[in-house]
Structure formats: structure tokens, C-alpha cells
Amino acid sequence: MIADALGLLAAQACFLAAGAGVVRLLGRPWPSSLADGALAYMAGVAAVGLLGQLLLIAGLALTVWQVVALSGLLLAAGLVSSRAGGGSREPGSWRPSGALVLVAGLVLAFLLLLAVDFFFQPLWKWDSWAMWTAKARSIVLLDGLDAGYFQRAALVPEHPLLLPVIEAIDFRFMGLNEQVLHVQFWLLVAGFLGSLVALLRDRVPPLVLWAAVAVILFAPAFSYQAATAYADVPLAIFFALAGVCAWRWLALSDRTALGLLALFAAATCATKFEGLVFVAALLLVLVVLVAASSPRRAALTAGVGLVALVGLVPWRIWMAANDVEQYHSVTEGLDAGTLWSRLERIPTALWALVREMLDPTSWLLIVPLAAAAIALAYAARERHASALALATSIAIVVALTAIYWLTALPFAFHVESAPRVVAAPVLLLASLTPVLVAAALDRGRETA
Amino acid sequence: MLALPAGSGRTAVLLLAFGALLGVAVFVAWWRRLRPRFPDDRLGAAALAVVLLAFCSALAVVPYSAWRIAEDIDHTSSLTRTEAETTGASLNSLSPGVFDELRRAIPPGDSYFVDVAPDIGSPPSDAFPEWSASALLPRLPVRSPERADWIVTWGIPPERYDVPLAGVRVVGHARERLPEAYLARVAG
């Protein structure tokens, strides 16, 4: 187990090196703190996951040396980049008060406990052993993408491959250890929380930021769903990071954030097909909000939408070229009569989604308090984050309700999957809440 | 998390009660300390209340969540490597030994056709082909027995398929008290 864990860590070193190059290429300075390292790591997972999928489609097998070469190339691209750290920023005031030390200490202790739990976790949920990790095993054991496997053996073959690619890389470095594989999911959780600190610490007071990090980590559904080794939490993590970068681009015109937004949006789309719906909602809202101040910036934002498809479109072309059939299609068997007869699904679906988002046994008080924070930020005349968070969340719930209405799959199946599907909008709201609260606190100080 | 204890019971109630007290205590202490920073400012005070309410409500579940995770670790850390690797099969009432036998018999790269008798209920009947698809890699399933190198069935004698066979054997019970699983080599 220990040797396998060291192998897994070697794979993570590749992701970190690749990500350091990517963030440098996008204009941020070299990582100089744990939080910056976390952001570089998440960028590396996204970039290697996306490019790894393209390499598989091109016929490569993602061997250890191919992954090392890919990571080395991305690192080298950062080394030769002439962009002199345009995204450089000084961290906000980091005077460690007793309260801050307590919150941060609690977060680190809980993360440590989770690390041990994930280290011993077997694959126990159906879709993890039958679908996600099974695809990763096929990449390793069949030496690349095998059309026969995806035609006849893969469960829901149309899901894009970012997560199986990351898992396959882990397997290449450590062997087929499906317990230690869960440490990958723990690293995504820790990397996400660190990335939030890196992306928001110049705009949000430390105590507010660490409190938000703690709330996300302690939400029971977050750690449980991460441990299932399903794609929903990785998808939600990439999407929430894309949302925070979208806010930075909207409110601060941060060009580095625009690059990171493109990367994390592409990773969201390449993780699971719901990701396309989430990213479309986010970018649609963002384009509208940006267009109000600058049509040129709105055009750049719309361009991100094209970049976001970089992992998804080649995968769909590969599927079509290799006669891989979709497990299901949203528009299958649709006609006016069917839609009319399914109208009663709409309130049920809407209620299922909202109920899951509000369920305190899953997500604590994240959503109601995000709603309160949106109202406070609006009162404080902070319109960017409040509009982005509110409109994107509403757009996602409406889009998911429409899918549940249209789908030919059993309605009960969709309602049962609602707890996992809402992870993305909930994490988006949780990630933007510290921005909203900080705006209200700032306004309060100004008026006091 | 495979073995999270159920949400009820005396330990759960005690830990949740302790967590609630802790959350309330921290909320009161921090509110008294931080509220004076926003004199005559309802907006700032409301924002502070949101932060403290969010954190303290999360803090309230930490003792309970930590206990559940520790219980999970206690169970999962005692699993052998083999038990951990076959958890998916075991949870769906499949005997992992059958798949070990199939891996030994079918050479890597060969193809197989898999089928399950209709009277074997779900979930084991659904789990059998799904677990085969992953556990038997790099052997790949095909959709008809005519195209297969091997036939793997549960509860169906392979002789029922209209293909010449070079040998049929029982590879065990995929589940106790249910019919046997068979392996047959397709001739030619």
C-alpha cells in the first residue's frame, strides 16, 4: 500500500509540475505558497486530463513516460513564457488571529482524518467500479482507447474521459490499487479548497475565507460523494473554480482568471456530460453581465465557450468514427404528445432539485446562507458576484428541470440522481459566498 | 464511505448535542468579540452573522462526522487487499472466486459472451455482466455467442446456444443457493 501511495504521489508530482507551467503561461507567478501550489495542482489535473484524453484519441496509451513528457512540456512552456506574472498579487492581510488559527487548524485536522479514510476506501458504489474506474482499467489493460470495449462493455460510454484519464495515469504510476486510488479524490478536495484560498485571498478577509472553506469541507455530502469515486465531485470542483475565475474576470478584469476560466470550464465539460449544461449556464450569464460594460470583453468571454469544448468535441468525433452508441439521448423519442403527457414531471423535478440543495443533512446551510449573502451583497451595491451566483444557479436548476422533463430515461432514475447533480450549483454558491459577504462587510465599514 | 454508521443511536445523539453546544458557544463568543467592529452598521453586522452562522452550524456537525469517519476507517482498514478489491462484487451478492476462476481459464485478449438466466433476480443478475466487464479485462465481451471464443453463463447451460463447444465446465456458484456459473470454450 505504501509503495502504491508513493507511485500515486509521483503521478501527482507530474500534475503539479504541469500545472505550475500552465498557471505561469496564463500569467500567474510561480507557486510560492501552499495555496498557490494547490491552484497549480488543480490546473495541472485539468490540463493533463484534457490533453491526456486527446492523446488517447490520437492513439497513445498514456504510459508513464508519455505522462512525464506531457507534464515536462507544460512545465517547459511555463519556463519559457515571457508573461511576467501579470496575475501576481499580494495576499491580503494574514495576521493570524486566534479565531483564524482555530478555523484553519480544524480544516487541516479534518482533512487529515479524511486522508486516512480515503486511503483505505474500497470501490463500493456501482458506478465507480462498473463505469468510471472500469474505463480507467480498460485504458491501462488494453493499452489505450479500445473501440471494442466502448462499443460493447463500457457503461454509459458517452461520458467524456477526463476522470478515467486521471485514474489511468494513477494506475500507470502505482499499479491497479483501487483503494489508494481514493487518495486522488482526497487530493482533488484539498486542492480545490487551497485553490479557493489562492483565488480569493486578495479580496476576502482571511477569517471569512477560511470559514467558507470549513463549511464546504464539513458539508457531509461533499466528503461522502468524493469518497464514492464518482465524477460528480470532480465535476463540481472544476465548475466551482470556473465560477470563481468567472467572477474575477467579471469584477476585476483579471486576464489570468479568464485563462483559468477557459481551462476549468473545459475540464468541467470533459468530466461528465452534465458539465456542458453547467458551463453553458455560467458562460451565458457571464457574457450578458460582461456585455453590459464592454462588448469586446464579452466577445472574449464567448470565446471561452469554444475553448471549453476542446475535450468534448474530439471525444464525440471519436465515438462517431468508431460506432460507439450513446446509452441515451435527451431528445430521443420526443414529440409534442409525449412532452404534454410528461408535464407533471416539471414541479416534481424542480422540487427534487431544490429540496436536495436545501437539505441540511447533505449541504448544511450553504444554500440558504448564500441566498442571504446575495441579498446583503445586493444591498451593498455589489452586483457582479450576486448576479453571477444567482442567475447561474437559477439557470442550472431550470436547465436540469428541462432535461428531467425531456428525458426518455425513467423519471425516478433522474430524481434519485438529484443529490449528486446538485453538487455543482451548491459548490458554486458556496465558493462565491465569501465574495458576497466580503462586499457587505466592506460596505459596512465604509458607511460606519 | 463503505461503513458509515447509521445516523441514530446514543453516541450519535450525544455527539450532535455536544456539537450544537459547541456551535452555539463559538457563535456567542465570536459575535461578542467581532460585533463591535461594525458600530451602527446593520449591513456589516448582518454579514458577520451570516459568516458566523455558516461556520458554527458546520462546526456543530464536526464531532458527529468525525466519529462516523473514524468508524468507517475502523472497518475499511481491516479489509484484506482481496476483500477490498472485490467489495463491489460482494455487495451485490456475487462470489469473487468465480471471476478468479474465469481469469485463470480465459487467456488475456480472448473474447467471451456473457449471459444470465432470467429467473436470477436483480441486482446480482445485473452485477454479473458488469463485474465481468471490468474484472475480466483485458478480455472483452461480445454480443453474440457465435463471435465469442468463450461462453460465460450463470444459470444457463452453454449447450443451449447453437454454437459448437469444445468443453463445458462449472466454475462455481456466483451466489450461494443459486444456480451454477458455467464456462464453455467455443470450438474452432
XYZ file of C-alpha atoms in Angstrom:
636
model
C 0.000 0.000 0.000
C 2.777 2.451 0.914
C 4.676 1.746 -2.318
C 1.449 2.251 -4.272
C 0.806 5.525 -2.452
C 4.299 6.707 -3.391
C 3.549 5.806 -7.010
C 0.350 7.807 -6.832
C 2.260 10.760 -5.388
C 4.714 10.566 -8.302
C 1.743 10.988 -10.650
C 0.617 13.983 -8.577
C 4.090 15.492 -8.929
C 3.570 15.362 -12.704
C 0.206 17.135 -12.350
C 1.782 19.784 -10.112
C 4.691 20.374 -12.483
C 2.346 20.603 -15.471
C 0.041 22.957 -13.575
C 2.926 25.193 -12.468
C 3.797 25.622 -16.136
C 0.170 26.256 -17.111
C -0.509 28.916 -14.464
C 2.786 30.621 -15.351
C 1.771 30.525 -19.012
C -1.512 32.177 -18.060
C 0.285 34.970 -16.250
C 0.433 33.991 -12.597
C 3.777 33.869 -10.788
C 5.395 30.559 -9.847
C 3.637 28.993 -6.862
C 5.204 30.315 -3.674
C 2.693 29.152 -1.077
C 0.636 26.044 -0.343
C -2.482 27.763 -1.697
C -0.737 28.763 -4.935
C 0.582 25.206 -5.184
C -2.965 23.904 -4.793
C -4.169 26.109 -7.653
C -1.254 24.974 -9.826
C -2.062 21.362 -8.950
C -5.736 21.748 -9.923
C -4.711 23.461 -13.168
C -2.338 20.552 -13.805
C -5.015 17.917 -13.224
C -7.324 19.796 -15.594
C -4.680 20.315 -18.286
C -3.221 16.796 -18.155
C -6.725 15.322 -18.018
C -7.797 17.271 -21.102
C -4.625 16.691 -23.105
C -4.434 13.079 -21.942
C -7.876 12.472 -23.433
C -6.696 13.994 -26.724
C -3.550 11.816 -26.662
C -5.698 8.724 -26.135
C -7.852 9.703 -29.098
C -4.656 10.184 -31.123
C -3.761 6.560 -30.365
C -1.328 6.875 -27.464
C -1.618 4.703 -24.360
C -0.736 7.206 -21.593
C 2.313 5.306 -20.405
C 4.406 6.686 -17.545
C 6.937 8.228 -19.924
C 4.238 9.826 -22.074
C 2.736 11.445 -18.967
C 6.159 12.605 -17.765
C 6.881 14.057 -21.227
C 3.499 15.812 -21.396
C 3.959 17.296 -17.908
C 7.522 18.299 -18.747
C 6.350 20.065 -21.907
C 3.732 22.047 -19.986
C 6.304 22.946 -17.330
C 8.781 24.000 -20.023
C 6.103 26.138 -21.675
C 5.769 27.990 -18.392
C 9.549 28.315 -18.034
C 9.961 29.991 -21.415
C 6.833 32.114 -21.025
C 7.552 35.807 -21.320
C 4.451 36.756 -19.351
C 5.904 38.324 -16.254
C 3.379 37.259 -13.696
C 0.563 39.552 -14.706
C -1.689 37.835 -12.237
C 0.716 38.441 -9.382
C -0.937 39.710 -6.291
C -0.032 40.186 -2.725
C -2.023 38.113 -0.289
C -4.394 40.102 1.865
C -3.684 40.780 5.488
C -2.693 37.458 7.057
C -2.412 38.404 10.713
C -3.268 35.071 12.297
C -5.838 35.786 14.962
C -6.838 33.084 17.410
C -10.109 32.545 15.557
C -8.339 32.121 12.246
C -5.860 29.635 13.718
C -8.763 27.650 15.182
C -10.690 27.516 11.885
C -7.633 26.677 9.769
C -6.467 24.091 12.308
C -9.865 22.424 12.313
C -9.866 22.319 8.494
C -6.421 20.721 8.409
C -7.302 18.177 11.126
C -10.495 17.164 9.302
C -8.597 16.871 6.018
C -6.084 14.590 7.731
C -8.861 12.352 9.042
C -10.381 12.181 5.559
C -6.985 11.331 4.056
C -6.765 8.216 6.237
C -10.345 7.267 5.371
C -9.791 7.681 1.632
C -6.526 5.697 1.808
C -8.381 2.555 2.955
C -11.605 3.119 0.983
C -12.612 0.320 -1.431
C -14.685 0.933 -4.555
C -18.138 0.143 -3.247
C -20.579 2.180 -5.336
C -21.906 0.663 -8.534
C -20.991 3.403 -10.993
C -17.468 3.680 -9.611
C -16.480 0.043 -10.176
C -18.760 -0.547 -13.178
C -18.223 2.712 -15.065
C -15.614 5.303 -14.044
C -12.792 3.128 -12.747
C -13.663 0.337 -15.168
C -12.927 2.741 -18.047
C -9.589 3.648 -16.426
C -8.738 -0.053 -16.064
C -9.579 -0.572 -19.742
C -7.190 2.227 -20.763
C -4.362 0.546 -18.817
C -5.126 -3.107 -19.561
C -5.970 -2.591 -23.256
C -3.148 -0.049 -23.743
C -5.218 2.936 -24.772
C -8.705 3.552 -26.114
C -10.202 0.295 -27.362
C -13.225 0.749 -29.610
C -14.440 -2.774 -28.821
C -14.536 -2.009 -25.102
C -16.502 1.210 -25.598
C -18.866 -0.457 -28.100
C -19.718 -3.500 -26.009
C -18.537 -3.267 -22.408
C -18.434 0.340 -21.223
C -21.350 1.530 -19.121
C -22.686 4.896 -20.408
C -19.856 5.211 -22.954
C -20.722 8.781 -23.947
C -19.385 10.379 -20.760
C -16.132 12.143 -21.651
C -12.925 10.738 -20.236
C -11.155 13.260 -18.019
C -11.716 11.290 -14.804
C -10.810 7.866 -16.291
C -7.696 9.512 -17.795
C -6.578 10.809 -14.379
C -7.295 7.421 -12.778
C -5.494 5.591 -15.601
C -2.428 7.790 -15.040
C -2.577 6.939 -11.325
C -2.765 3.231 -12.208
C 0.205 3.559 -14.560
C 2.314 5.003 -11.753
C 1.194 2.728 -8.884
C -0.483 -0.378 -10.317
C -4.176 -1.237 -10.146
C -4.719 -0.360 -6.482
C -8.338 0.730 -6.242
C -8.118 1.609 -2.547
C -5.181 4.006 -2.766
C -6.864 5.457 -5.868
C -9.239 7.259 -3.487
C -6.315 9.425 -2.333
C -6.633 11.036 -5.782
C -10.116 12.200 -4.816
C -8.847 13.473 -1.463
C -6.183 15.458 -3.319
C -8.868 16.994 -5.537
C -10.805 18.014 -2.412
C -7.719 19.510 -0.738
C -6.546 21.086 -3.999
C -9.928 22.694 -4.530
C -10.049 24.208 -1.040
C -6.479 25.508 -1.395
C -7.328 26.939 -4.820
C -10.222 28.895 -3.331
C -7.785 30.467 -0.865
C -5.359 31.278 -3.698
C -8.072 32.825 -5.885
C -9.885 34.847 -3.209
C -7.377 35.801 -0.524
C -6.689 39.220 -2.073
C -10.395 40.117 -1.948
C -11.805 38.325 1.086
C -10.795 38.713 4.765
C -8.939 35.591 5.957
C -11.475 34.597 8.594
C -14.375 34.839 6.130
C -12.433 32.851 3.531
C -11.358 30.077 5.903
C -14.865 29.888 7.367
C -16.195 29.299 3.824
C -13.538 26.627 3.234
C -14.537 24.936 6.509
C -18.235 24.980 5.642
C -17.597 23.304 2.278
C -15.318 20.679 3.818
C -17.652 19.869 6.713
C -20.735 19.522 4.484
C -21.476 15.772 4.841
C -22.413 15.295 1.171
C -19.138 16.779 -0.044
C -16.751 14.286 1.569
C -19.172 11.362 1.151
C -19.668 11.993 -2.560
C -15.922 12.479 -3.064
C -15.317 9.076 -1.440
C -17.717 7.359 -3.844
C -15.142 7.911 -6.631
C -17.936 9.142 -8.876
C -17.318 12.019 -11.272
C -19.839 14.370 -9.637
C -17.496 15.955 -7.088
C -14.578 16.401 -9.537
C -17.101 17.958 -11.944
C -18.474 20.247 -9.207
C -14.952 21.236 -8.141
C -13.865 22.214 -11.662
C -17.148 24.062 -12.150
C -16.879 26.000 -8.877
C -13.308 27.022 -9.752
C -14.553 28.140 -13.178
C -17.245 30.170 -11.395
C -14.741 31.924 -9.128
C -12.495 32.689 -12.119
C -15.580 33.987 -13.968
C -16.224 36.394 -11.097
C -12.602 37.599 -11.142
C -12.864 38.253 -14.881
C -16.223 39.980 -14.471
C -15.422 42.138 -11.452
C -11.657 42.655 -11.702
C -10.975 42.225 -15.467
C -8.296 39.721 -14.419
C -6.945 38.219 -17.666
C -5.221 35.369 -15.841
C -8.618 34.448 -14.439
C -10.046 34.380 -17.972
C -7.415 31.806 -18.950
C -8.115 29.733 -15.854
C -11.840 30.022 -16.536
C -11.294 28.532 -20.003
C -9.209 25.697 -18.522
C -11.620 24.787 -15.717
C -14.671 25.171 -17.973
C -13.074 22.765 -20.466
C -12.282 20.350 -17.625
C -15.907 20.566 -16.436
C -17.206 19.702 -19.912
C -14.676 16.860 -20.236
C -15.592 15.258 -16.906
C -19.282 14.426 -17.385
C -21.877 15.418 -19.926
C -23.866 17.472 -17.380
C -20.795 19.695 -17.318
C -21.767 21.131 -20.685
C -25.105 22.310 -19.259
C -23.438 23.896 -16.218
C -20.748 25.644 -18.258
C -23.312 26.879 -20.804
C -25.358 28.405 -17.963
C -22.296 30.044 -16.385
C -20.924 31.465 -19.627
C -24.315 32.661 -20.831
C -24.825 34.647 -17.632
C -21.227 35.870 -17.716
C -21.446 37.083 -21.324
C -24.629 39.020 -20.568
C -23.093 40.643 -17.471
C -19.790 41.475 -19.193
C -21.528 42.803 -22.301
C -23.188 45.480 -20.154
C -19.787 47.116 -19.654
C -17.663 46.042 -22.630
C -18.708 44.301 -25.873
C -15.049 43.468 -26.605
C -14.670 41.652 -23.292
C -17.990 39.932 -23.954
C -16.592 38.582 -27.225
C -13.523 37.264 -25.377
C -15.821 35.637 -22.838
C -17.831 33.984 -25.596
C -14.529 32.665 -26.976
C -14.075 30.767 -23.725
C -17.164 28.803 -24.701
C -15.345 27.457 -27.744
C -12.226 26.598 -25.723
C -14.428 24.777 -23.214
C -15.320 22.249 -25.916
C -11.689 21.265 -26.542
C -12.028 17.972 -24.675
C -15.604 17.146 -25.519
C -15.801 17.582 -29.309
C -12.861 15.286 -30.246
C -14.331 12.642 -27.939
C -17.715 12.798 -29.680
C -15.982 12.601 -33.078
C -14.024 9.538 -31.908
C -17.269 7.926 -30.715
C -18.959 8.565 -34.070
C -15.946 7.338 -36.041
C -15.843 4.112 -34.009
C -19.586 3.388 -33.972
C -19.850 3.782 -30.214
C -23.533 4.194 -29.468
C -24.900 6.539 -26.818
C -26.529 4.913 -23.820
C -29.254 7.526 -24.020
C -30.117 10.816 -25.684
C -32.167 13.620 -24.150
C -34.077 14.205 -27.378
C -34.796 10.516 -28.071
C -38.436 9.780 -28.934
C -39.644 13.319 -28.344
C -42.898 14.633 -29.749
C -45.489 17.143 -28.632
C -47.788 14.495 -27.193
C -45.047 12.925 -25.089
C -43.942 16.295 -23.755
C -47.530 17.200 -22.894
C -48.061 13.909 -21.081
C -44.882 14.483 -19.055
C -45.788 17.993 -17.882
C -46.407 16.757 -14.349
C -42.697 15.948 -14.151
C -41.761 19.637 -14.020
C -42.893 20.508 -10.482
C -41.644 17.155 -9.154
C -38.219 17.636 -10.736
C -37.970 21.234 -9.586
C -38.887 20.267 -6.042
C -36.413 17.347 -6.032
C -33.550 19.627 -7.079
C -34.400 22.473 -4.693
C -35.038 20.066 -1.821
C -31.625 18.443 -2.303
C -29.876 21.818 -2.459
C -31.570 22.886 0.776
C -31.121 19.568 2.621
C -29.105 20.464 5.744
C -28.085 16.839 6.312
C -26.239 16.998 2.980
C -25.152 20.603 2.468
C -25.692 22.203 5.895
C -26.941 25.795 5.492
C -24.836 26.579 2.399
C -27.709 27.481 0.067
C -29.950 29.492 2.443
C -26.938 31.443 3.717
C -25.722 32.001 0.143
C -29.162 33.439 -0.606
C -28.824 35.733 2.419
C -25.323 36.730 1.285
C -26.645 37.532 -2.204
C -29.269 39.830 -0.665
C -26.657 41.527 1.539
C -24.224 41.989 -1.353
C -27.017 43.434 -3.457
C -27.846 45.859 -0.655
C -24.143 46.750 -0.550
C -24.327 47.532 -4.289
C -22.072 44.588 -5.215
C -23.940 43.481 -8.322
C -21.317 41.350 -10.095
C -20.994 38.391 -7.743
C -24.622 38.478 -6.651
C -25.941 38.460 -10.234
C -23.454 35.787 -11.326
C -24.224 33.456 -8.405
C -27.994 33.908 -8.510
C -28.544 33.843 -12.273
C -26.198 30.886 -12.871
C -27.798 28.812 -10.116
C -31.296 29.549 -11.385
C -30.251 28.795 -14.975
C -28.797 25.438 -13.893
C -31.896 24.409 -11.940
C -34.123 25.410 -14.885
C -31.910 23.514 -17.353
C -31.848 20.374 -15.198
C -35.618 20.550 -14.768
C -35.981 20.790 -18.551
C -33.718 17.740 -19.009
C -35.742 15.748 -16.478
C -38.879 16.735 -18.384
C -37.465 15.799 -21.795
C -35.541 12.629 -20.987
C -36.608 9.201 -22.153
C -34.851 7.600 -19.172
C -37.058 6.608 -16.233
C -38.020 9.741 -14.328
C -37.314 8.016 -10.994
C -33.701 7.479 -12.098
C -33.218 11.222 -12.534
C -34.916 12.119 -9.269
C -32.685 9.610 -7.466
C -29.573 11.188 -9.011
C -30.579 14.713 -7.923
C -28.450 14.604 -4.722
C -25.316 14.132 -6.841
C -26.281 16.506 -9.647
C -26.830 19.484 -7.323
C -23.253 19.297 -6.023
C -22.095 21.641 -8.819
C -24.506 24.550 -8.212
C -24.146 24.148 -4.436
C -20.336 24.337 -4.612
C -20.587 27.331 -6.944
C -22.772 29.162 -4.416
C -20.505 28.122 -1.539
C -17.417 29.362 -3.402
C -18.925 32.760 -4.239
C -20.461 33.321 -0.791
C -17.219 34.675 0.752
C -17.037 37.260 -2.063
C -20.626 38.306 -1.373
C -20.099 38.514 2.375
C -16.838 40.440 1.964
C -18.632 43.011 -0.181
C -21.249 43.551 2.521
C -18.573 43.770 5.239
C -16.583 46.318 3.202
C -19.643 48.410 2.532
C -20.477 48.228 6.208
C -17.060 49.575 7.175
C -17.336 52.368 4.591
C -20.692 53.541 5.878
C -19.790 53.133 9.552
C -17.588 5.636 2.690
C -18.379 1.988 2.924
C -19.203 1.571 6.592
C -20.562 4.859 7.922
C -22.682 4.075 10.991
C -26.373 4.933 10.819
C -27.419 8.378 11.962
C -29.248 7.361 15.130
C -28.195 5.833 18.434
C -26.992 7.202 21.735
C -23.470 8.074 20.540
C -24.830 9.974 17.553
C -27.289 11.945 19.694
C -24.613 12.795 22.287
C -22.144 13.941 19.645
C -24.746 16.022 17.830
C -25.810 17.607 21.122
C -22.195 18.340 22.027
C -21.611 19.786 18.545
C -24.687 22.001 18.843
C -23.482 23.343 22.207
C -20.030 23.950 20.761
C -21.515 25.769 17.770
C -23.676 27.999 19.947
C -20.785 28.757 22.312
C -18.446 29.736 19.481
C -21.157 31.828 17.844
C -21.837 33.788 21.040
C -18.146 34.264 21.868
C -17.168 35.437 18.380
C -20.259 37.607 17.949
C -19.448 39.465 21.173
C -15.850 39.901 20.047
C -16.415 40.911 16.415
C -19.737 42.791 16.537
C -18.168 45.996 17.947
C -16.160 46.318 14.708
C -19.409 47.312 12.975
C -20.872 50.045 15.176
C -24.167 51.477 13.892
C -23.930 49.321 10.796
C -26.693 46.793 10.247
C -25.359 45.586 6.895
C -21.926 44.704 8.269
C -23.471 43.088 11.319
C -25.785 41.015 9.147
C -22.837 39.892 7.012
C -20.930 38.947 10.156
C -23.965 36.984 11.360
C -24.054 35.070 8.052
C -20.371 34.120 8.364
C -20.694 33.024 11.976
C -23.935 31.151 11.389
C -22.410 29.322 8.419
C -19.265 28.341 10.309
C -20.914 27.479 13.622
C -23.633 25.361 12.000
C -20.876 23.465 10.180
C -18.848 23.184 13.373
C -21.858 21.618 15.082
C -21.683 18.504 12.897
C -17.898 18.035 13.098
C -17.803 15.791 16.217
C -20.535 13.570 14.768
C -18.969 13.452 11.290
C -15.502 12.753 12.710
C -16.875 9.856 14.776
C -18.608 8.356 11.725
C -15.450 8.649 9.628
C -13.387 7.047 12.412
C -15.858 4.139 12.487
C -15.536 3.815 8.718
C -11.737 3.749 8.969
C -12.002 1.077 11.659
C -13.900 -1.141 9.223
C -12.101 -0.416 5.939
C -8.592 -0.618 7.418
C -9.312 -4.198 8.494
C -10.179 -5.332 4.955
C -7.623 -7.514 3.206
C -6.452 -6.396 -0.228
C -8.571 -9.123 -1.841
C -11.656 -8.195 0.164
C -11.218 -4.539 -0.763
C -10.746 -5.322 -4.466
C -13.896 -7.429 -4.610
C -16.162 -5.234 -2.470
C -18.317 -4.323 -5.481
C -18.960 -7.995 -6.232
C -19.558 -8.973 -2.616
C -22.028 -6.143 -2.002
C -24.046 -7.406 -4.971
C -24.048 -10.997 -3.722
C -21.537 -12.289 -6.250
C -18.806 -14.743 -5.293
C -15.442 -13.234 -6.345
C -13.949 -16.725 -6.604
C -15.928 -17.378 -9.792
C -14.198 -14.479 -11.525
C -10.772 -15.636 -10.319
C -11.523 -18.984 -11.943
C -12.664 -17.290 -15.173
C -9.480 -15.181 -15.276
C -7.371 -18.307 -14.906
C -9.207 -20.133 -17.681
C -9.692 -17.445 -20.346
C -6.440 -16.172 -21.861
C -5.971 -12.374 -21.974
C -7.162 -10.978 -25.298
C -9.785 -13.661 -25.880
C -13.427 -12.683 -26.254
C -16.402 -14.009 -24.318
C -20.179 -13.936 -24.446
C -21.896 -13.495 -21.076
C -25.479 -14.333 -20.198
C -27.563 -14.713 -17.033
C -30.727 -16.775 -16.511
C -33.828 -14.574 -16.379
C -35.003 -16.080 -13.086
C -31.950 -14.783 -11.220
C -33.089 -11.537 -9.686
C -31.570 -8.106 -9.689
C -29.127 -6.770 -8.540
C -26.933 -9.899 -8.854
C -28.192 -10.592 -12.384
C -27.217 -7.058 -13.473
C -23.988 -7.109 -11.483
C -22.707 -10.357 -13.054
C -22.093 -8.988 -16.594
C -20.995 -5.576 -15.269
C -18.472 -7.071 -12.856
C -17.263 -9.422 -15.616
C -16.715 -6.470 -17.965
C -14.250 -4.931 -15.515
C -12.802 -7.948 -13.704
C -12.069 -9.967 -16.861
C -10.178 -7.177 -18.662
C -8.175 -7.404 -20.940
C -10.684 -9.986 -22.173
C -13.587 -8.325 -23.996
C -17.262 -9.302 -24.165
C -19.073 -9.732 -27.497
C -22.790 -9.535 -28.179
C -23.390 -13.000 -29.645
C -22.060 -16.468 -28.767
C -21.138 -17.119 -32.416
C -18.491 -14.368 -32.269
C -17.042 -15.411 -28.918
C -14.016 -17.511 -28.006
C -15.724 -18.427 -24.728
C -19.223 -18.533 -23.282
C -19.732 -17.465 -19.650
C -23.184 -18.077 -18.214
C -24.924 -18.048 -14.886
C -27.810 -20.450 -14.578
C -27.901 -21.325 -18.305
C -26.182 -24.485 -19.589
C -23.996 -23.299 -22.525
C -25.266 -26.219 -24.662
C -28.460 -24.203 -25.158
C -26.694 -21.859 -27.557
C -26.481 -23.007 -31.140
C -22.691 -22.999 -31.325
C -20.205 -25.898 -31.314
C -18.462 -26.228 -27.951
C -15.070 -27.715 -27.160
C -15.729 -28.204 -23.472
C -18.082 -27.114 -20.745
C -17.357 -26.843 -17.047
C -18.864 -25.464 -13.899
C -16.795 -22.633 -12.429
C -18.703 -22.395 -9.172
C -21.671 -20.663 -7.709
C -21.776 -16.957 -8.474
C -24.027 -16.767 -5.438
C -24.843 -19.311 -2.775
C -28.130 -21.223 -3.177
C -28.458 -20.064 -6.778
C -27.607 -21.976 -9.977
C -24.037 -22.643 -11.083
C -21.923 -20.459 -13.343
C -20.553 -22.170 -16.469
C -17.614 -21.653 -18.771
C -17.509 -23.158 -22.245
C -14.860 -22.976 -24.973
C -16.354 -22.316 -28.402
C -14.974 -24.856 -30.877
C -12.968 -23.728 -33.870
